[in-house]
mmCIF file of C-alpha atoms in Angstrom:
data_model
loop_
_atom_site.group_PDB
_atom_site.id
_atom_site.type_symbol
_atom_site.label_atom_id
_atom_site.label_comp_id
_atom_site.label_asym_id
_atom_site.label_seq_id
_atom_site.Cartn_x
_atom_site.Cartn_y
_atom_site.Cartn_z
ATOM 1 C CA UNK A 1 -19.347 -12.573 -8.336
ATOM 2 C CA UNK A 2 -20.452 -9.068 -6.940
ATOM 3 C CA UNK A 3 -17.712 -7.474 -4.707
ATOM 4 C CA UNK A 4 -18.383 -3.940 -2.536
ATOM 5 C CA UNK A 5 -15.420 -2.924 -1.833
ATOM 6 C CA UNK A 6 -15.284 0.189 0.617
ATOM 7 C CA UNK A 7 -12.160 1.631 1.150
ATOM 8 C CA UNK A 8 -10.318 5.257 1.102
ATOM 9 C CA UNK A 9 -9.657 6.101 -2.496
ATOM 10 C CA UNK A 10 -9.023 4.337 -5.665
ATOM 11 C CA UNK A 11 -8.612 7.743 -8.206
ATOM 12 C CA UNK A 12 -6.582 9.222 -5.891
ATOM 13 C CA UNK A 13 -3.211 8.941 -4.572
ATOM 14 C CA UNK A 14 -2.859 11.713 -2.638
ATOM 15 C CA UNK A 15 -2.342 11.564 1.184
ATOM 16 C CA UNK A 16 -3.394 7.608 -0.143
ATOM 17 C CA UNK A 17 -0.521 5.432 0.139
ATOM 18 C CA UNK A 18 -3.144 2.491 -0.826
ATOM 19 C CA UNK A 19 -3.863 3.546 -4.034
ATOM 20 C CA UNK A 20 -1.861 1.832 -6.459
ATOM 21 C CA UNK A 21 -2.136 -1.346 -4.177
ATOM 22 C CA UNK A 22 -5.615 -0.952 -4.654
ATOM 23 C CA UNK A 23 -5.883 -0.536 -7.966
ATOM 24 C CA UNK A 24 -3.591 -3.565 -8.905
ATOM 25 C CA UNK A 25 -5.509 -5.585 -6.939
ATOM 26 C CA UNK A 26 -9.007 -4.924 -8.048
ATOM 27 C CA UNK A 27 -7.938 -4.766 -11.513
ATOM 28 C CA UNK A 28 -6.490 -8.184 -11.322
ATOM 29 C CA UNK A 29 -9.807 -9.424 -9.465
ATOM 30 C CA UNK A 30 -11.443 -8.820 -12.192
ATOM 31 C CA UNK A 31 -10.165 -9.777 -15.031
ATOM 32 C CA UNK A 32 -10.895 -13.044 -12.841
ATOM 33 C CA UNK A 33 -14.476 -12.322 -13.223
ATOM 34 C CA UNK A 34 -15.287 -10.268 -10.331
ATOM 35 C CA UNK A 35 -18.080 -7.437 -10.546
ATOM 36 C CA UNK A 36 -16.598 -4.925 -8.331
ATOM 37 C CA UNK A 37 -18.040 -1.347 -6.941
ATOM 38 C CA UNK A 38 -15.372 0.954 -5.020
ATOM 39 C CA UNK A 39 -17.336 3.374 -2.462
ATOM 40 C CA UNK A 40 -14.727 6.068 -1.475
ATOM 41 C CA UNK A 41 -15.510 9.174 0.542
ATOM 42 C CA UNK A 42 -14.734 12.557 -0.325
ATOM 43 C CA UNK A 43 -12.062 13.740 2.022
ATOM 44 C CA UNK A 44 -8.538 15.121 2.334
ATOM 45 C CA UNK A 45 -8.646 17.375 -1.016
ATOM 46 C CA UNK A 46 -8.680 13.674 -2.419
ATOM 47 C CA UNK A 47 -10.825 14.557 -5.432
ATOM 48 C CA UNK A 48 -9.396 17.414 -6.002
ATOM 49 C CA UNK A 49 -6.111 15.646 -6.761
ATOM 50 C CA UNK A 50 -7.531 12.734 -8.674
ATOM 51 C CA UNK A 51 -4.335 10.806 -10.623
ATOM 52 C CA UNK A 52 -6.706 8.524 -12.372
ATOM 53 C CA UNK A 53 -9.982 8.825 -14.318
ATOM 54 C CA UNK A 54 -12.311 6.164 -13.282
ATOM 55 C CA UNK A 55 -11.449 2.676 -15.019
ATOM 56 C CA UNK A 56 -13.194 0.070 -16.811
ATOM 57 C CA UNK A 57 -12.212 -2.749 -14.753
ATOM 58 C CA UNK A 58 -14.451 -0.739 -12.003
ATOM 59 C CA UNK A 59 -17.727 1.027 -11.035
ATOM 60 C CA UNK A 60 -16.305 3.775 -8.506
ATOM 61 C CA UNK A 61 -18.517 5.700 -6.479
ATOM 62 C CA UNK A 62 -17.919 8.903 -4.299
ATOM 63 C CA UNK A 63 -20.367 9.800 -1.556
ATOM 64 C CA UNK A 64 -20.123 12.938 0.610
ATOM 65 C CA UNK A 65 -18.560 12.925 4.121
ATOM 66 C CA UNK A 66 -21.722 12.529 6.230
ATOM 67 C CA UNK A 67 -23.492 10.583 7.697
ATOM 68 C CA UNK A 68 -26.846 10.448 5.929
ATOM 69 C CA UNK A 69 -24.374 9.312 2.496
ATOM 70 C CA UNK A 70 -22.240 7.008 4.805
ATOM 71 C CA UNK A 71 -25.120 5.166 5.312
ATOM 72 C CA UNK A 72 -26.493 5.329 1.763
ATOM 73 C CA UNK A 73 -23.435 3.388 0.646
ATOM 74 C CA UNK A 74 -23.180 1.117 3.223
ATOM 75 C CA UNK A 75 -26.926 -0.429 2.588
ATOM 76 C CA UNK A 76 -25.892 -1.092 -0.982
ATOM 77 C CA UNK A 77 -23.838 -3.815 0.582
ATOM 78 C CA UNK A 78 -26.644 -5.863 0.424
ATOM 79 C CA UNK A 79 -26.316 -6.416 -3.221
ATOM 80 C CA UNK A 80 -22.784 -7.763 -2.621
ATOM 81 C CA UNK A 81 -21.437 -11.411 -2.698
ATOM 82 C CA UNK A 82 -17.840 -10.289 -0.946
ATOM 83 C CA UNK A 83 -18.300 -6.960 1.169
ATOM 84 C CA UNK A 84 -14.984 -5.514 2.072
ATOM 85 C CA UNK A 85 -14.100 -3.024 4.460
ATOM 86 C CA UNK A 86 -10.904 -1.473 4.518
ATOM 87 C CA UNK A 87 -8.991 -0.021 7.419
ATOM 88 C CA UNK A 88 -8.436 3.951 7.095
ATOM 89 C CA UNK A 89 -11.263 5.177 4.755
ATOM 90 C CA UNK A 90 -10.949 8.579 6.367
ATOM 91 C CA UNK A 91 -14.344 9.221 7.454
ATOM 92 C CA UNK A 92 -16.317 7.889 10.216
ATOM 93 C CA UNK A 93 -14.593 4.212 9.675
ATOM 94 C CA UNK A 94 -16.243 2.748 13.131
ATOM 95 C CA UNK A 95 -19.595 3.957 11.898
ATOM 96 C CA UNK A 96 -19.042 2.771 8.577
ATOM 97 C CA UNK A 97 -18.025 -0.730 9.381
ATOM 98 C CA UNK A 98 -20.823 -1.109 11.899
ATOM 99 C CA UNK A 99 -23.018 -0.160 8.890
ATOM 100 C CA UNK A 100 -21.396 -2.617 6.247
ATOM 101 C CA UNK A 101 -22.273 -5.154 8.662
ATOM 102 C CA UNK A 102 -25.396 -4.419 9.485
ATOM 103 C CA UNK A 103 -26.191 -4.484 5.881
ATOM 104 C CA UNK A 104 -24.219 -7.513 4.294
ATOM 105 C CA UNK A 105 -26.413 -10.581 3.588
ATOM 106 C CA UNK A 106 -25.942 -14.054 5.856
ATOM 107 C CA UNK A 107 -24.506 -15.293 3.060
ATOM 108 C CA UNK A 108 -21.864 -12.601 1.933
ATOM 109 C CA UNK A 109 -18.247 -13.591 2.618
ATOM 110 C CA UNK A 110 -17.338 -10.672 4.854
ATOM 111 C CA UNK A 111 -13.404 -9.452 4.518
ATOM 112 C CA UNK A 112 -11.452 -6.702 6.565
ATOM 113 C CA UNK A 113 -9.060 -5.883 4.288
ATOM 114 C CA UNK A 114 -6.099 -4.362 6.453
ATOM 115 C CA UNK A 115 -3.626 -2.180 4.076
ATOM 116 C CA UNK A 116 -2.297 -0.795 7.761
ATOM 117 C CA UNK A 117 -1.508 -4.161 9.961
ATOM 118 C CA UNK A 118 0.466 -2.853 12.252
ATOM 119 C CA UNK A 119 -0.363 0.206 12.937
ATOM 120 C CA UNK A 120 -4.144 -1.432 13.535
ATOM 121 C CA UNK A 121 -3.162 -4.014 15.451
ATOM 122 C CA UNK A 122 -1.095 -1.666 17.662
ATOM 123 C CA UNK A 123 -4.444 0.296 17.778
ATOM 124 C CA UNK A 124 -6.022 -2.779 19.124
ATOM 125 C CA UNK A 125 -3.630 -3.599 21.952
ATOM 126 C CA UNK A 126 -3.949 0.050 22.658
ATOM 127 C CA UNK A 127 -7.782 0.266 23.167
ATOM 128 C CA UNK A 128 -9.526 -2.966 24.535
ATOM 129 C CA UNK A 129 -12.842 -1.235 23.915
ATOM 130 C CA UNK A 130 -12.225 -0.741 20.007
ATOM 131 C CA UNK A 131 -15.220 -2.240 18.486
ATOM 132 C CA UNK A 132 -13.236 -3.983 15.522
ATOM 133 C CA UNK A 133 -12.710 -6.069 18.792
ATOM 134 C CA UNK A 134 -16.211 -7.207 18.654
ATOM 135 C CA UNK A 135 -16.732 -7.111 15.125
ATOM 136 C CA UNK A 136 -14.184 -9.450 14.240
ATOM 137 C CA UNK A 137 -16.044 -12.144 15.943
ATOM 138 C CA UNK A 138 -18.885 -11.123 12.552
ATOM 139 C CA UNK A 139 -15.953 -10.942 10.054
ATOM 140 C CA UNK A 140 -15.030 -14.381 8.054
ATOM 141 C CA UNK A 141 -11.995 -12.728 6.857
ATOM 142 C CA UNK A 142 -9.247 -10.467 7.403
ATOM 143 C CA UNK A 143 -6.774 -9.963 4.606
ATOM 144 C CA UNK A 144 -3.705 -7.789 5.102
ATOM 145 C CA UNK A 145 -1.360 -6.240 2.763
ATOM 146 C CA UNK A 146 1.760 -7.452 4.761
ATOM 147 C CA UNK A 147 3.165 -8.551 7.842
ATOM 148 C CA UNK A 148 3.937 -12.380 7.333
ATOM 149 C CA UNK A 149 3.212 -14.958 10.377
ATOM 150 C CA UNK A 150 3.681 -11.848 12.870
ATOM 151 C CA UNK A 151 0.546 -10.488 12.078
ATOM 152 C CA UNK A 152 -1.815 -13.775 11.174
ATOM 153 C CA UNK A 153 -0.957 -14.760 14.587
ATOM 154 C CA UNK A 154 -1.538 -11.430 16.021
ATOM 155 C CA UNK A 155 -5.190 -11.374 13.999
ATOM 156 C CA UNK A 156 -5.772 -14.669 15.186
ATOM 157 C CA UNK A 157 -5.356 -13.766 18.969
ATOM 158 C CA UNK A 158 -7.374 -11.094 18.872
ATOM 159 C CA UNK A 159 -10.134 -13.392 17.570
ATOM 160 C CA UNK A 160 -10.258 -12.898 14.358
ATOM 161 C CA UNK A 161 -11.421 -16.619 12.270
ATOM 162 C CA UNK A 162 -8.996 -16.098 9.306
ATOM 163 C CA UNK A 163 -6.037 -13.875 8.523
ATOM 164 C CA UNK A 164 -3.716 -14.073 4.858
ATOM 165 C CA UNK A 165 -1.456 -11.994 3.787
ATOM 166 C CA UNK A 166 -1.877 -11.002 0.529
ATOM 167 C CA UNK A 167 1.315 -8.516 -0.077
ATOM 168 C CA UNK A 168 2.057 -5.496 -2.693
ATOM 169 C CA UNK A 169 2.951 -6.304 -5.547
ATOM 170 C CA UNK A 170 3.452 -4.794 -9.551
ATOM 171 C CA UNK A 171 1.328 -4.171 -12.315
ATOM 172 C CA UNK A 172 3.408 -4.331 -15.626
ATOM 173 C CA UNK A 173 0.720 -1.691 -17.563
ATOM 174 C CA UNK A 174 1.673 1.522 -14.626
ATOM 175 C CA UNK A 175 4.709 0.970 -13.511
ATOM 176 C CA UNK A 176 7.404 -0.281 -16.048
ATOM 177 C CA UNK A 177 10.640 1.402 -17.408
ATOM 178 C CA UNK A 178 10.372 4.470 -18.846
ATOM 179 C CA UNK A 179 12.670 7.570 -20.617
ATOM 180 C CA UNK A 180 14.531 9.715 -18.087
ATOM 181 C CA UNK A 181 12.994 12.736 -17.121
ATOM 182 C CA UNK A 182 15.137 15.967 -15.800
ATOM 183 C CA UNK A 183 13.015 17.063 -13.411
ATOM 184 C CA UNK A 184 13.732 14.056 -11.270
ATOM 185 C CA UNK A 185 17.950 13.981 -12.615
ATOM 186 C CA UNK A 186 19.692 13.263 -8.951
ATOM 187 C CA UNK A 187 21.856 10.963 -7.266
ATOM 188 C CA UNK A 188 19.642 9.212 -4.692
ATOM 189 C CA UNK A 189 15.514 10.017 -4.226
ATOM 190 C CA UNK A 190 13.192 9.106 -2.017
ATOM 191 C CA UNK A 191 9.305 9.521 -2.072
ATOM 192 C CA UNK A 192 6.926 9.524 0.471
ATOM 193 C CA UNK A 193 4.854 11.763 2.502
ATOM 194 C CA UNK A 194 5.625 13.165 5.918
ATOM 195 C CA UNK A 195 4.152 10.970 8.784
ATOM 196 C CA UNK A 196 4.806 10.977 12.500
ATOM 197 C CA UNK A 197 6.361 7.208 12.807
ATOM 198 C CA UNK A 198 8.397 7.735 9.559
ATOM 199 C CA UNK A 199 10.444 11.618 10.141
ATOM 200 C CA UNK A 200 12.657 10.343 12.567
ATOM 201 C CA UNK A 201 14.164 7.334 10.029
ATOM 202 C CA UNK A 202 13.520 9.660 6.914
ATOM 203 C CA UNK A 203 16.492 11.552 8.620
ATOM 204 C CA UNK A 204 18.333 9.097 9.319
ATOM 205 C CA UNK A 205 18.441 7.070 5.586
ATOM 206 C CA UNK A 206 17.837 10.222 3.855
ATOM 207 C CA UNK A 207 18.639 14.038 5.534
ATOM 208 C CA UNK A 208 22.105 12.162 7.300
ATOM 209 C CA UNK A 209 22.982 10.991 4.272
ATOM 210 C CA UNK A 210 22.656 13.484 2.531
ATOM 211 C CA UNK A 211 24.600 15.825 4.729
ATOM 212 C CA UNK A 212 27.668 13.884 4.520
ATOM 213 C CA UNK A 213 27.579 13.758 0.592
ATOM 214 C CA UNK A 214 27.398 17.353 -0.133
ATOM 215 C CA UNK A 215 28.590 17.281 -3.550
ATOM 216 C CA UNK A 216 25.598 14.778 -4.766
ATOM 217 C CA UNK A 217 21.632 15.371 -5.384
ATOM 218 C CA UNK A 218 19.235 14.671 -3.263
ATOM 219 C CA UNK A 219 15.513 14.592 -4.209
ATOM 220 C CA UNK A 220 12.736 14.443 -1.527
ATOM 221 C CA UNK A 221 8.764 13.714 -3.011
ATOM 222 C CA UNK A 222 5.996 13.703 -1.573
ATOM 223 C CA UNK A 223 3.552 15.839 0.901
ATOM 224 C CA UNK A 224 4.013 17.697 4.374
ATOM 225 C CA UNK A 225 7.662 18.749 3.501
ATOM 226 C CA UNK A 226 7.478 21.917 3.076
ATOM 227 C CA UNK A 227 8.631 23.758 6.404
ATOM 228 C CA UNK A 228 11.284 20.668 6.995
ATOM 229 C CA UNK A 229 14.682 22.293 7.040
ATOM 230 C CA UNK A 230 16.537 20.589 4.244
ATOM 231 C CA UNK A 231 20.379 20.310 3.048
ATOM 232 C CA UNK A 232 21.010 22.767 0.206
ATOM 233 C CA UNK A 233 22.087 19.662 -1.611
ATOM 234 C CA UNK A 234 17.998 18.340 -1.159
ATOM 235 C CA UNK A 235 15.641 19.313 -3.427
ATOM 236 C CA UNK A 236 11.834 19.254 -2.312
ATOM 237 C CA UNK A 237 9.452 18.171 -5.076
ATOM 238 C CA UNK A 238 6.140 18.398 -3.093
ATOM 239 C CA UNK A 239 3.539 15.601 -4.301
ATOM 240 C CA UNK A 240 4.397 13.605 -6.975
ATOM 241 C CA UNK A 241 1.615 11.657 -8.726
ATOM 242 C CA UNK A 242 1.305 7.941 -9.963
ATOM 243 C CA UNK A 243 1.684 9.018 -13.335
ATOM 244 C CA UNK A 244 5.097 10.148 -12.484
ATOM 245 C CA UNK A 245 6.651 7.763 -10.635
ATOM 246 C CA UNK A 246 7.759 5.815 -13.201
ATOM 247 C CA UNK A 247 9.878 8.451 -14.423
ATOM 248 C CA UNK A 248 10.839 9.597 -10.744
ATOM 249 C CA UNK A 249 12.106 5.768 -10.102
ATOM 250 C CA UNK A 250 14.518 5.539 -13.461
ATOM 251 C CA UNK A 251 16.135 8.698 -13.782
ATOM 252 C CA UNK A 252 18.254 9.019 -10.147
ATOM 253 C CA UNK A 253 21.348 7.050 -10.399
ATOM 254 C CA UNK A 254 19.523 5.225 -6.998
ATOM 255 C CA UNK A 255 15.834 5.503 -5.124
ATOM 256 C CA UNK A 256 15.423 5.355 -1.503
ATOM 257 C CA UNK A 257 12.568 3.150 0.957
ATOM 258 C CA UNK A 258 12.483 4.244 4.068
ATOM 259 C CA UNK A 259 9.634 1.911 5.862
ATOM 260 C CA UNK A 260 7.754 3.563 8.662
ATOM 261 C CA UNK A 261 8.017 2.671 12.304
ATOM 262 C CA UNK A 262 5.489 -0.005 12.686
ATOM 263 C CA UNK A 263 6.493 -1.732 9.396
ATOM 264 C CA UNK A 264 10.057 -1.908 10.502
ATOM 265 C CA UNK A 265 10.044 -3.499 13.518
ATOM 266 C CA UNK A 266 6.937 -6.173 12.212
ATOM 267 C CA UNK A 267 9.291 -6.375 8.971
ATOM 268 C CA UNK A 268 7.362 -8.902 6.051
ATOM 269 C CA UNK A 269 5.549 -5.585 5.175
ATOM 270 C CA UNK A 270 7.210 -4.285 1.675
ATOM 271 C CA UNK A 271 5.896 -1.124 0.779
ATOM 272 C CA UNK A 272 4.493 -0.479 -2.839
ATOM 273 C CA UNK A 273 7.327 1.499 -3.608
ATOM 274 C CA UNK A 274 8.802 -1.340 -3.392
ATOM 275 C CA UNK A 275 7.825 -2.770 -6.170
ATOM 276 C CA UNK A 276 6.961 0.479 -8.145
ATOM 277 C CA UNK A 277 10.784 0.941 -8.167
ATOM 278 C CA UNK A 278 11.619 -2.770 -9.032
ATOM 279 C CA UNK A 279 8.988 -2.397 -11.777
ATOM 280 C CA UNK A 280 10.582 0.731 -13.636
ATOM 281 C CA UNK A 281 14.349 -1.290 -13.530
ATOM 282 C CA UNK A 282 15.022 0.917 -10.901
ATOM 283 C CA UNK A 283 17.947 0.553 -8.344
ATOM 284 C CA UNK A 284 16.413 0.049 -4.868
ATOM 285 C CA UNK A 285 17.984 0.529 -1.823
ATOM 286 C CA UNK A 286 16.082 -0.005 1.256
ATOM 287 C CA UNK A 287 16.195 0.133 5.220
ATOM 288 C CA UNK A 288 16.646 -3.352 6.725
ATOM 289 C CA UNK A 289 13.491 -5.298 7.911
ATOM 290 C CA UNK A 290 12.688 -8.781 8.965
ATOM 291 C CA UNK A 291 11.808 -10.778 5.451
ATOM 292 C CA UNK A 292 13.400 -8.376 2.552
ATOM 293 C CA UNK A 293 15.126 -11.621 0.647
ATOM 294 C CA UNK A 294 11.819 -13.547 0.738
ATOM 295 C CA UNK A 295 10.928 -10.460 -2.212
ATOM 296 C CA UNK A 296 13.991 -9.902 -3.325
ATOM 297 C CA UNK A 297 17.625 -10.793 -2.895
ATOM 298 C CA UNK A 298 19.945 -8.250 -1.215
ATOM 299 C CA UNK A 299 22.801 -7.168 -3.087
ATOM 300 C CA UNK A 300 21.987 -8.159 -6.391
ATOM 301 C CA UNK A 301 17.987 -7.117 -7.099
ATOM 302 C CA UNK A 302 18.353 -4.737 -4.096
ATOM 303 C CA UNK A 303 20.499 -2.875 -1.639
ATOM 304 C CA UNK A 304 19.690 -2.956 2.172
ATOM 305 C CA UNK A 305 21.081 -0.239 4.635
ATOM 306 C CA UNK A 306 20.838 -0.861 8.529
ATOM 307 C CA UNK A 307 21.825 3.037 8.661
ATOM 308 C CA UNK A 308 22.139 6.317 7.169
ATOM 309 C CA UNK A 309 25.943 5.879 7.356
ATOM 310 C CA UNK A 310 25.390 1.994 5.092
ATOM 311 C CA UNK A 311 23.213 4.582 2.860
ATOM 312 C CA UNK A 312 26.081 7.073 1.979
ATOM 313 C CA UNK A 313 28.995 4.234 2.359
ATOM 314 C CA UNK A 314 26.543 2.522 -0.952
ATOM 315 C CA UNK A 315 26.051 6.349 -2.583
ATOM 316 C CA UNK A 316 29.426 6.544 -2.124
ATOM 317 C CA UNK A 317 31.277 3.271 -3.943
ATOM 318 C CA UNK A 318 27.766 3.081 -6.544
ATOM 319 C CA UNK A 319 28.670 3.558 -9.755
ATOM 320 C CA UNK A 320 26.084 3.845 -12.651
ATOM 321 C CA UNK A 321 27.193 0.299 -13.923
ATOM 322 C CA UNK A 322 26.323 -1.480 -10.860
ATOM 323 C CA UNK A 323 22.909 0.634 -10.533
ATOM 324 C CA UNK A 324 21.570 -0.298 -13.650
ATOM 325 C CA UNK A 325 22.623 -3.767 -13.036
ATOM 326 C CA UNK A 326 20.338 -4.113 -10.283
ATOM 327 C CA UNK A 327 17.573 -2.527 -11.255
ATOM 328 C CA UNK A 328 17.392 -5.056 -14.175
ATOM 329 C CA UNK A 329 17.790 -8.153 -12.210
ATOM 330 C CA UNK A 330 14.979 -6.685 -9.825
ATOM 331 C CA UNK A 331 12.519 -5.968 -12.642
ATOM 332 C CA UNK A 332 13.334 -9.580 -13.697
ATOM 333 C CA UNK A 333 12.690 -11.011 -10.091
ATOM 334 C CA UNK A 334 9.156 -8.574 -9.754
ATOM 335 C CA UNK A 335 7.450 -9.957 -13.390
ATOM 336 C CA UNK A 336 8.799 -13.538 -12.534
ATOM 337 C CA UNK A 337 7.376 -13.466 -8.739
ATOM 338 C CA UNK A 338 5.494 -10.550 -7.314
ATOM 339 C CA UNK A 339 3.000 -9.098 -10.020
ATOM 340 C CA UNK A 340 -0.571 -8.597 -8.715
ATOM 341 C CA UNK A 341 -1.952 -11.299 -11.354
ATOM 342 C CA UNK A 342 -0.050 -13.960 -8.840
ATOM 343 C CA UNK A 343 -1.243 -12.199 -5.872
ATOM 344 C CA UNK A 344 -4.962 -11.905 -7.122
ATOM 345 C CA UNK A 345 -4.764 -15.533 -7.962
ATOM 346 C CA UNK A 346 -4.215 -15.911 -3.988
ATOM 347 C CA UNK A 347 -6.674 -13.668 -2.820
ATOM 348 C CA UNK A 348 -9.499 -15.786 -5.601
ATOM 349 C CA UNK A 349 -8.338 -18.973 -4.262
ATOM 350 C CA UNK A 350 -9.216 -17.876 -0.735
ATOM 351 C CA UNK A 351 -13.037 -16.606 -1.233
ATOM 352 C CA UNK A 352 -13.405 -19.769 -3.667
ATOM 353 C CA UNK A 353 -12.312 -21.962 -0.622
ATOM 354 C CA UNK A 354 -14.766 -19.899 1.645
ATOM 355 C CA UNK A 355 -17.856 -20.612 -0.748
ATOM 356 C CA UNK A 356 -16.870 -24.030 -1.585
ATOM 357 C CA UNK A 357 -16.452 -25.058 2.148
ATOM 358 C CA UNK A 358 -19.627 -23.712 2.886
ATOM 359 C CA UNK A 359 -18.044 -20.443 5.321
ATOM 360 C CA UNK A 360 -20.908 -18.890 3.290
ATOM 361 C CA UNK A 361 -22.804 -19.546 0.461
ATOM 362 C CA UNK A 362 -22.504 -17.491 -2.919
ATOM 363 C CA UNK A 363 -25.720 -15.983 -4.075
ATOM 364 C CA UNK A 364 -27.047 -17.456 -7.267
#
């Protein structure tokens, strides 16, 4: 089955906290059998900074950031089966949705694919005249990357005919335990890139912390840092890519999630660090949201803090016994549970039950 799959980049992780959800996803579709193309804009230095080559698994095209390509890409929709549009491409995403519609065939199953629920749906409260208003009443499905019964309810009052979660998740092949690496040697790191609903708690689980234990490491990753004053006990790494997280997860003694704003108070929404950091055996600790132990079990595959002073009272009493203890029992719980094999295997049974119920038809 032929899948267009339009979203903001698959080769490139940079200023794209999608990525790897995007690329364990699609890879697992199809080894299921899926055909899938992967139109991605050119934007944001993105393939400059490429952290992939293009894979196998995928046909990956780039088009310009105008209109005239825009619109190129969008007509090859036509050839599609399953057309998805993403939310935040990063180029002209009202125009480009309008387009993928336009183009799609009566009997293409027809996905929003939401890797942003909340923030979108808080977008959508915010602006009655947003035309995803409209254009969910043309969309068969929206699929989210998190959010739990908060959001399907929320997707479903705003009109929208189907919403499932289908949540991050691991792939064993990229992220799995690795040697230590020196570079990344500290007590507790965190990695993620400086947004405007996630400062204020990255100094609160992270800068506070840090300020009260001056005699451990800190390590900050990720982009936008830069003129952020800093502890002298925090160390700024700048962006760190895929390739290296694996190595950035296993060699502190503990790693850091900080969820932003929106995530936190919708909660069901783990992050792919997440399960990057469960992946590598790593020793999690995370801020508290609504649905952590229905991924994994606090206190013994991970460590929650409600604030930065939980954060250094558990960087304080950690030892490197207790660490490696649950980073073990959390790379257990992630292959048992939450790879993206299991969460493909959702996502397949939910466009087989489209065709098969006759939402749409599949193209011969």
């Amino acid at each position: 089955m032929k899948m267009a799959f339009y979203g903001s980049s698959l080769l490139s992780s940079y200023w794209n906290g999608a990525a790897t959800y995007y690329r364990g996803l699609l890879k697992a579709l199809a080894q299921l059998g899926y055909e899938i193309t992967f139109y991605e804009p050119d934007v944001y230095d993105r393939q400059k900074n490429r952290d992939i080559e293009a894979p196998d698994w995928c046909t990956v095209v780039v088009y310009e950031a105008t209109q005239h390509a825009l619109m190129q890409v969008a007509a090859r929709a036509a050839s599609a089966d399953i057309v998805v549009k993403a939310s935040g491409v990063g180029f002209e995403d009202e125009a480009l949705l309008r387009a993928v519609l336009d183009h799609a065939r009566s009997d293409a199953l027809v996905v929003f694919w939401d890797v942003d629920a909340p923030a979108t749906l808080a977008q959508l409260r915010d602006e009655p005249d947003h035309p995803l208003h409209g254009a969910l009443q043309e969309i068969d499905l929206v699929l989210t990357y998190g959010g739990g019964d908060p959001v399907v309810w929320a997707y479903r009052a705003m009109g929208a005919n189907e919403c499932v979660p289908i949540y991050n998740a691991l792939d064993p092949q990229t992220h799995h335990p690795v040697a230590s690496n020196a570079r990344f040697a500290c007590d507790l790191a965190f990695l993620g890139n400086r947004l405007p609903d996630r400062e204020a708690r990255v100094e609160a689980f992270f800068l506070d912390p840090a300020s009260q234990l001056p005699k451990q490491r800190f390590l900050l990753g990720g982009s936008g840092w830069g003129d952020k004053p800093l502890p002298a006990n925090v160390g700024w790494l700048g962006h760190v890519g895929t390739r290296d997280h694996n190595a950035f997860n296993v060699t502190p003694k503990a790693v850091l999630n900080i969820s932003r704003d929106s995530m936190a108070v919708n909660g069901f929404s783990p992050a792919t660090r997440v399960f990057e950091a469960a992946g590598a055996g790593a020793c999690l600790i995370t801020d508290a949201w609504l649905g952590v132990e229905l991924f994994l079990k606090p206190g013994e595959e991970i460590l929650v803090a409600r604030d930065g002073g939980d954060v250094a009272e558990i960087m304080r009493s950690l030892t490197s016994s207790r660490a490696k203890a649950i980073g073990q029992a959390a790379l257990c719980r992630v292959l048992a549970d939450h790879t993206y094999a299991l969460r493909a295997d959702v996502a397949d049974a939910v466009f087989k039950r489209h065709f098969e119920q006759g939402t749409v038809e599949a193209a011969e």
